[in-house]
Amino acid sequence: MRSSLGLALLFACLACPAAELELQGSRLVVSGMLDGSAIKTFTQYLANGSVRTVVFEDSFGGTADAAGAFAEAIRASGVDTEVRGQCMAACAYAFLAGRTHRFGYGLQVNGVLLPVAAKPSAAELASRWRDEPHKTLAEFTPVAATAPAKEAESGGGSARDAWQPEQGVLFTASPTLFGRIYNAFYCDGTQGRDFSKCERLSDADPFKLGVLTP
């Protein structure tokens, strides 16, 4: 088990391996980037009705199109979703599409990074993912964030033009002898790989906010 947040959480990576699928009984494990290469096989697995839970394991981003395709297949099949390890950006969009969405058990630190372009207010935090969980996530995946610099300079860019792959609200669960400890952080992207530099958010229980379901 990793000993600190900085060691436990990796960054959203544009050069990580493409998505890999592994069927484990009624659980379909998805790891790597959601780049669309595995979506056909993923959809076929879900269509046959044998999968009950999609487990995202150390998935550090992907494309907006792929995230949308994974999420659509998950919603259509009505399966549950689970995070084991880390689920960043595009992965978070697909994760929230589950009938229920939870962190996996075990000794690992689990974390999900929900992309936002700016630190949300308390009111935004309270309603953003409970009421409209899929509204803006796809806009802020790493690939979607690569807008031309001259467009931003001209004033015609959108919020995602200034977004960075490691930017968003990060929810974590760390195992202890007394149970799990849940924390939430706002990461502005400048921290790079060191997520211990992210700003801790108070009153951001992931269950109350709808990010995790009981």
mmCIF file of C-alpha atoms in Angstrom:
data_model
loop_
_atom_site.group_PDB
_atom_site.id
_atom_site.type_symbol
_atom_site.label_atom_id
_atom_site.label_comp_id
_atom_site.label_asym_id
_atom_site.label_seq_id
_atom_site.Cartn_x
_atom_site.Cartn_y
_atom_site.Cartn_z
ATOM 1 C CA MET A 1 0.000 0.000 0.000
ATOM 2 C CA ARG A 2 1.368 3.433 -0.922
ATOM 3 C CA SER A 3 2.049 5.635 2.067
ATOM 4 C CA SER A 4 0.927 9.069 0.927
ATOM 5 C CA LEU A 5 -1.433 10.871 -1.399
ATOM 6 C CA GLY A 6 1.474 12.116 -3.478
ATOM 7 C CA LEU A 7 2.728 8.585 -4.064
ATOM 8 C CA ALA A 8 -0.671 6.985 -4.356
ATOM 9 C CA LEU A 9 -2.175 9.184 -7.051
ATOM 10 C CA LEU A 10 -0.733 9.326 -10.518
ATOM 11 C CA PHE A 11 -1.385 12.030 -13.070
ATOM 12 C CA ALA A 12 -3.698 12.061 -16.090
ATOM 13 C CA CYS A 13 -1.448 10.624 -18.762
ATOM 14 C CA LEU A 14 -1.701 11.105 -22.508
ATOM 15 C CA ALA A 15 0.895 8.389 -23.209
ATOM 16 C CA CYS A 16 -0.580 5.608 -21.051
ATOM 17 C CA PRO A 17 -1.523 2.223 -22.584
ATOM 18 C CA ALA A 18 -4.774 1.875 -24.504
ATOM 19 C CA ALA A 19 -7.771 0.347 -22.750
ATOM 20 C CA GLU A 20 -7.567 -3.327 -21.876
ATOM 21 C CA LEU A 21 -10.516 -5.523 -20.937
ATOM 22 C CA GLU A 22 -10.570 -8.589 -18.704
ATOM 23 C CA LEU A 23 -13.726 -10.528 -17.898
ATOM 24 C CA GLN A 24 -13.723 -11.900 -14.337
ATOM 25 C CA GLY A 25 -16.991 -13.753 -13.918
ATOM 26 C CA SER A 26 -19.715 -11.104 -13.817
ATOM 27 C CA ARG A 27 -17.160 -8.297 -13.497
ATOM 28 C CA LEU A 28 -15.565 -6.622 -16.519
ATOM 29 C CA VAL A 29 -12.271 -4.920 -15.629
ATOM 30 C CA VAL A 30 -11.255 -1.928 -17.772
ATOM 31 C CA SER A 31 -7.740 -0.520 -17.411
ATOM 32 C CA GLY A 32 -5.695 2.002 -19.381
ATOM 33 C CA MET A 33 -6.802 4.962 -21.501
ATOM 34 C CA LEU A 34 -10.359 5.127 -22.844
ATOM 35 C CA ASP A 35 -9.273 5.797 -26.429
ATOM 36 C CA GLY A 36 -12.007 3.932 -28.304
ATOM 37 C CA SER A 37 -9.890 0.944 -29.326
ATOM 38 C CA ALA A 38 -11.819 -1.428 -27.066
ATOM 39 C CA ILE A 39 -15.318 0.045 -27.268
ATOM 40 C CA LYS A 40 -16.663 -2.541 -29.740
ATOM 41 C CA THR A 41 -15.579 -5.446 -27.540
ATOM 42 C CA PHE A 42 -16.755 -3.605 -24.423
ATOM 43 C CA THR A 43 -20.221 -3.091 -25.902
ATOM 44 C CA GLN A 44 -20.426 -6.743 -26.929
ATOM 45 C CA TYR A 45 -19.579 -7.878 -23.408
ATOM 46 C CA LEU A 46 -22.325 -5.714 -21.947
ATOM 47 C CA ALA A 47 -24.855 -6.703 -24.598
ATOM 48 C CA ASN A 48 -24.713 -10.396 -23.732
ATOM 49 C CA GLY A 49 -26.112 -9.721 -20.255
ATOM 50 C CA SER A 50 -23.482 -11.580 -18.244
ATOM 51 C CA VAL A 51 -21.707 -8.485 -16.888
ATOM 52 C CA ARG A 52 -23.078 -7.000 -13.680
ATOM 53 C CA THR A 53 -20.263 -4.613 -12.743
ATOM 54 C CA VAL A 54 -17.737 -2.643 -14.803
ATOM 55 C CA VAL A 55 -14.559 -2.074 -12.813
ATOM 56 C CA PHE A 56 -12.300 0.799 -13.874
ATOM 57 C CA GLU A 57 -8.790 0.082 -12.676
ATOM 58 C CA ASP A 58 -6.054 2.723 -13.022
ATOM 59 C CA SER A 59 -7.549 4.497 -16.016
ATOM 60 C CA PHE A 60 -5.902 7.898 -16.406
ATOM 61 C CA GLY A 61 -8.024 9.636 -19.017
ATOM 62 C CA GLY A 62 -8.946 9.259 -22.673
ATOM 63 C CA THR A 63 -10.917 10.973 -25.417
ATOM 64 C CA ALA A 64 -14.315 12.609 -25.115
ATOM 65 C CA ASP A 65 -15.796 10.398 -27.855
ATOM 66 C CA ALA A 66 -14.598 7.203 -26.184
ATOM 67 C CA ALA A 67 -15.795 8.332 -22.754
ATOM 68 C CA GLY A 68 -19.233 9.042 -24.216
ATOM 69 C CA ALA A 69 -19.358 5.649 -25.926
ATOM 70 C CA PHE A 70 -18.389 3.789 -22.752
ATOM 71 C CA ALA A 71 -20.928 5.784 -20.723
ATOM 72 C CA GLU A 72 -23.712 5.146 -23.234
ATOM 73 C CA ALA A 73 -23.081 1.396 -23.187
ATOM 74 C CA ILE A 74 -23.034 1.378 -19.387
ATOM 75 C CA ARG A 75 -26.304 3.301 -19.091
ATOM 76 C CA ALA A 76 -28.014 1.163 -21.725
ATOM 77 C CA SER A 77 -27.086 -2.083 -19.970
ATOM 78 C CA GLY A 78 -27.883 -0.847 -16.450
ATOM 79 C CA VAL A 79 -24.695 -2.247 -14.915
ATOM 80 C CA ASP A 80 -22.960 -1.006 -11.786
ATOM 81 C CA THR A 81 -19.543 0.649 -11.896
ATOM 82 C CA GLU A 82 -16.597 0.536 -9.541
ATOM 83 C CA VAL A 83 -13.200 2.209 -9.265
ATOM 84 C CA ARG A 84 -10.188 0.213 -8.161
ATOM 85 C CA GLY A 85 -7.111 2.387 -7.962
ATOM 86 C CA GLN A 86 -7.418 5.598 -9.964
ATOM 87 C CA CYS A 87 -10.014 6.865 -12.443
ATOM 88 C CA MET A 88 -9.218 10.216 -14.072
ATOM 89 C CA ALA A 89 -11.024 12.606 -16.421
ATOM 90 C CA ALA A 90 -12.652 10.566 -19.234
ATOM 91 C CA CYS A 91 -12.823 7.542 -16.957
ATOM 92 C CA ALA A 92 -14.829 9.569 -14.429
ATOM 93 C CA TYR A 93 -17.446 10.343 -17.069
ATOM 94 C CA ALA A 94 -17.961 6.645 -17.787
ATOM 95 C CA PHE A 95 -17.841 5.750 -14.089
ATOM 96 C CA LEU A 96 -20.755 8.062 -13.209
ATOM 97 C CA ALA A 97 -22.926 6.366 -15.837
ATOM 98 C CA GLY A 98 -23.303 3.253 -13.684
ATOM 99 C CA ARG A 99 -26.585 2.323 -12.013
ATOM 100 C CA THR A 100 -24.559 2.487 -8.814
ATOM 101 C CA HIS A 101 -20.983 3.795 -8.709
ATOM 102 C CA ARG A 102 -18.651 2.868 -5.900
ATOM 103 C CA PHE A 103 -15.030 2.516 -4.828
ATOM 104 C CA GLY A 104 -13.678 -1.014 -4.694
ATOM 105 C CA TYR A 105 -12.565 -2.683 -1.483
ATOM 106 C CA GLY A 106 -9.014 -3.680 -0.641
ATOM 107 C CA LEU A 107 -5.819 -2.071 0.621
ATOM 108 C CA GLN A 108 -5.317 0.237 -2.346
ATOM 109 C CA VAL A 109 -6.018 3.982 -2.283
ATOM 110 C CA ASN A 110 -8.935 4.699 -4.610
ATOM 111 C CA GLY A 111 -9.452 8.030 -6.320
ATOM 112 C CA VAL A 112 -11.660 9.604 -8.979
ATOM 113 C CA LEU A 113 -10.810 12.952 -10.602
ATOM 114 C CA LEU A 114 -13.859 14.788 -11.930
ATOM 115 C CA PRO A 115 -12.772 17.454 -14.431
ATOM 116 C CA VAL A 116 -13.715 21.079 -13.788
ATOM 117 C CA ALA A 117 -12.241 24.225 -15.326
ATOM 118 C CA ALA A 118 -12.375 26.257 -12.102
ATOM 119 C CA LYS A 119 -12.806 25.671 -8.391
ATOM 120 C CA PRO A 120 -16.543 25.085 -7.809
ATOM 121 C CA SER A 121 -18.473 27.079 -5.221
ATOM 122 C CA ALA A 122 -20.162 25.275 -2.346
ATOM 123 C CA ALA A 123 -23.502 25.450 -4.156
ATOM 124 C CA GLU A 124 -22.021 24.108 -7.394
ATOM 125 C CA LEU A 125 -20.268 21.345 -5.525
ATOM 126 C CA ALA A 126 -23.514 20.296 -3.853
ATOM 127 C CA SER A 127 -25.492 19.900 -7.077
ATOM 128 C CA ARG A 128 -23.024 19.413 -9.932
ATOM 129 C CA TRP A 129 -22.833 15.618 -9.987
ATOM 130 C CA ARG A 130 -26.020 14.690 -8.162
ATOM 131 C CA ASP A 131 -28.395 16.615 -10.420
ATOM 132 C CA GLU A 132 -26.480 16.686 -13.724
ATOM 133 C CA PRO A 133 -23.687 14.100 -13.443
ATOM 134 C CA HIS A 134 -22.832 13.973 -17.148
ATOM 135 C CA LYS A 135 -23.286 17.599 -18.171
ATOM 136 C CA THR A 136 -19.721 18.841 -18.506
ATOM 137 C CA LEU A 137 -17.313 15.967 -17.887
ATOM 138 C CA ALA A 138 -16.625 15.088 -21.535
ATOM 139 C CA GLU A 139 -15.643 18.662 -22.370
ATOM 140 C CA PHE A 140 -12.619 18.483 -20.116
ATOM 141 C CA THR A 141 -10.924 15.226 -21.106
ATOM 142 C CA PRO A 142 -7.229 15.613 -22.001
ATOM 143 C CA VAL A 143 -7.815 15.362 -25.751
ATOM 144 C CA ALA A 144 -10.670 17.861 -25.727
ATOM 145 C CA ALA A 145 -8.527 20.307 -23.804
ATOM 146 C CA THR A 146 -6.005 20.801 -26.616
ATOM 147 C CA ALA A 147 -7.632 23.830 -28.233
ATOM 148 C CA PRO A 148 -5.469 26.078 -30.430
ATOM 149 C CA ALA A 149 -3.632 28.718 -28.426
ATOM 150 C CA LYS A 150 -4.482 31.479 -30.871
ATOM 151 C CA GLU A 151 -8.196 30.822 -30.334
ATOM 152 C CA ALA A 152 -7.810 31.389 -26.607
ATOM 153 C CA GLU A 153 -5.732 34.515 -27.200
ATOM 154 C CA SER A 154 -8.431 35.949 -29.422
ATOM 155 C CA GLY A 155 -10.994 35.632 -26.675
ATOM 156 C CA GLY A 156 -13.000 33.022 -28.551
ATOM 157 C CA GLY A 157 -11.917 30.038 -26.487
ATOM 158 C CA SER A 158 -14.109 28.119 -24.077
ATOM 159 C CA ALA A 159 -13.453 27.175 -20.473
ATOM 160 C CA ARG A 160 -11.745 23.981 -21.569
ATOM 161 C CA ASP A 161 -9.020 25.927 -23.420
ATOM 162 C CA ALA A 162 -7.339 26.704 -20.106
ATOM 163 C CA TRP A 163 -7.997 23.318 -18.512
ATOM 164 C CA GLN A 164 -5.127 20.955 -17.738
ATOM 165 C CA PRO A 165 -5.294 17.129 -17.572
ATOM 166 C CA GLU A 166 -4.626 17.050 -13.815
ATOM 167 C CA GLN A 167 -7.244 19.726 -13.037
ATOM 168 C CA GLY A 168 -10.480 18.931 -11.254
ATOM 169 C CA VAL A 169 -12.077 17.770 -8.023
ATOM 170 C CA LEU A 170 -10.381 14.677 -6.661
ATOM 171 C CA PHE A 171 -12.207 12.311 -4.315
ATOM 172 C CA THR A 172 -10.125 9.701 -2.511
ATOM 173 C CA ALA A 173 -10.667 6.804 -0.121
ATOM 174 C CA SER A 174 -7.760 5.540 1.963
ATOM 175 C CA PRO A 175 -7.941 2.320 4.005
ATOM 176 C CA THR A 176 -7.056 2.475 7.713
ATOM 177 C CA LEU A 177 -7.343 0.142 10.670
ATOM 178 C CA PHE A 178 -10.582 1.905 11.574
ATOM 179 C CA GLY A 179 -12.183 1.896 8.140
ATOM 180 C CA ARG A 180 -11.891 4.130 5.120
ATOM 181 C CA ILE A 181 -11.102 7.813 5.234
ATOM 182 C CA TYR A 182 -12.710 9.880 2.469
ATOM 183 C CA ASN A 183 -11.233 13.186 1.334
ATOM 184 C CA ALA A 184 -11.871 15.694 -1.438
ATOM 185 C CA PHE A 185 -9.413 18.096 -3.058
ATOM 186 C CA TYR A 186 -9.441 20.778 -5.715
ATOM 187 C CA CYS A 187 -6.476 20.419 -8.069
ATOM 188 C CA ASP A 188 -5.775 23.391 -10.350
ATOM 189 C CA GLY A 189 -3.442 21.387 -12.595
ATOM 190 C CA THR A 190 -0.253 23.212 -11.636
ATOM 191 C CA GLN A 191 0.649 20.524 -9.103
ATOM 192 C CA GLY A 192 1.625 18.108 -11.879
ATOM 193 C CA ARG A 193 2.132 14.617 -10.494
ATOM 194 C CA ASP A 194 2.163 15.712 -6.859
ATOM 195 C CA PHE A 195 -1.484 15.571 -5.845
ATOM 196 C CA SER A 196 -0.541 16.215 -2.224
ATOM 197 C CA LYS A 197 -0.348 19.891 -3.242
ATOM 198 C CA CYS A 198 -4.053 20.012 -4.094
ATOM 199 C CA GLU A 199 -6.353 22.118 -1.910
ATOM 200 C CA ARG A 200 -8.459 20.112 0.485
ATOM 201 C CA LEU A 201 -12.197 20.787 0.299
ATOM 202 C CA SER A 202 -14.384 20.744 3.385
ATOM 203 C CA ASP A 203 -17.908 19.332 3.507
ATOM 204 C CA ALA A 204 -17.421 17.396 0.279
ATOM 205 C CA ASP A 205 -18.603 13.934 1.198
ATOM 206 C CA PRO A 206 -18.720 11.951 -2.069
ATOM 207 C CA PHE A 207 -21.885 10.104 -0.970
ATOM 208 C CA LYS A 208 -23.769 13.310 -0.164
ATOM 209 C CA LEU A 209 -22.665 14.833 -3.475
ATOM 210 C CA GLY A 210 -23.774 11.819 -5.522
ATOM 211 C CA VAL A 211 -20.262 10.930 -6.716
ATOM 212 C CA LEU A 212 -20.475 7.607 -4.853
ATOM 213 C CA THR A 213 -23.591 5.614 -4.099
ATOM 214 C CA PRO A 214 -24.111 3.624 -0.884
#
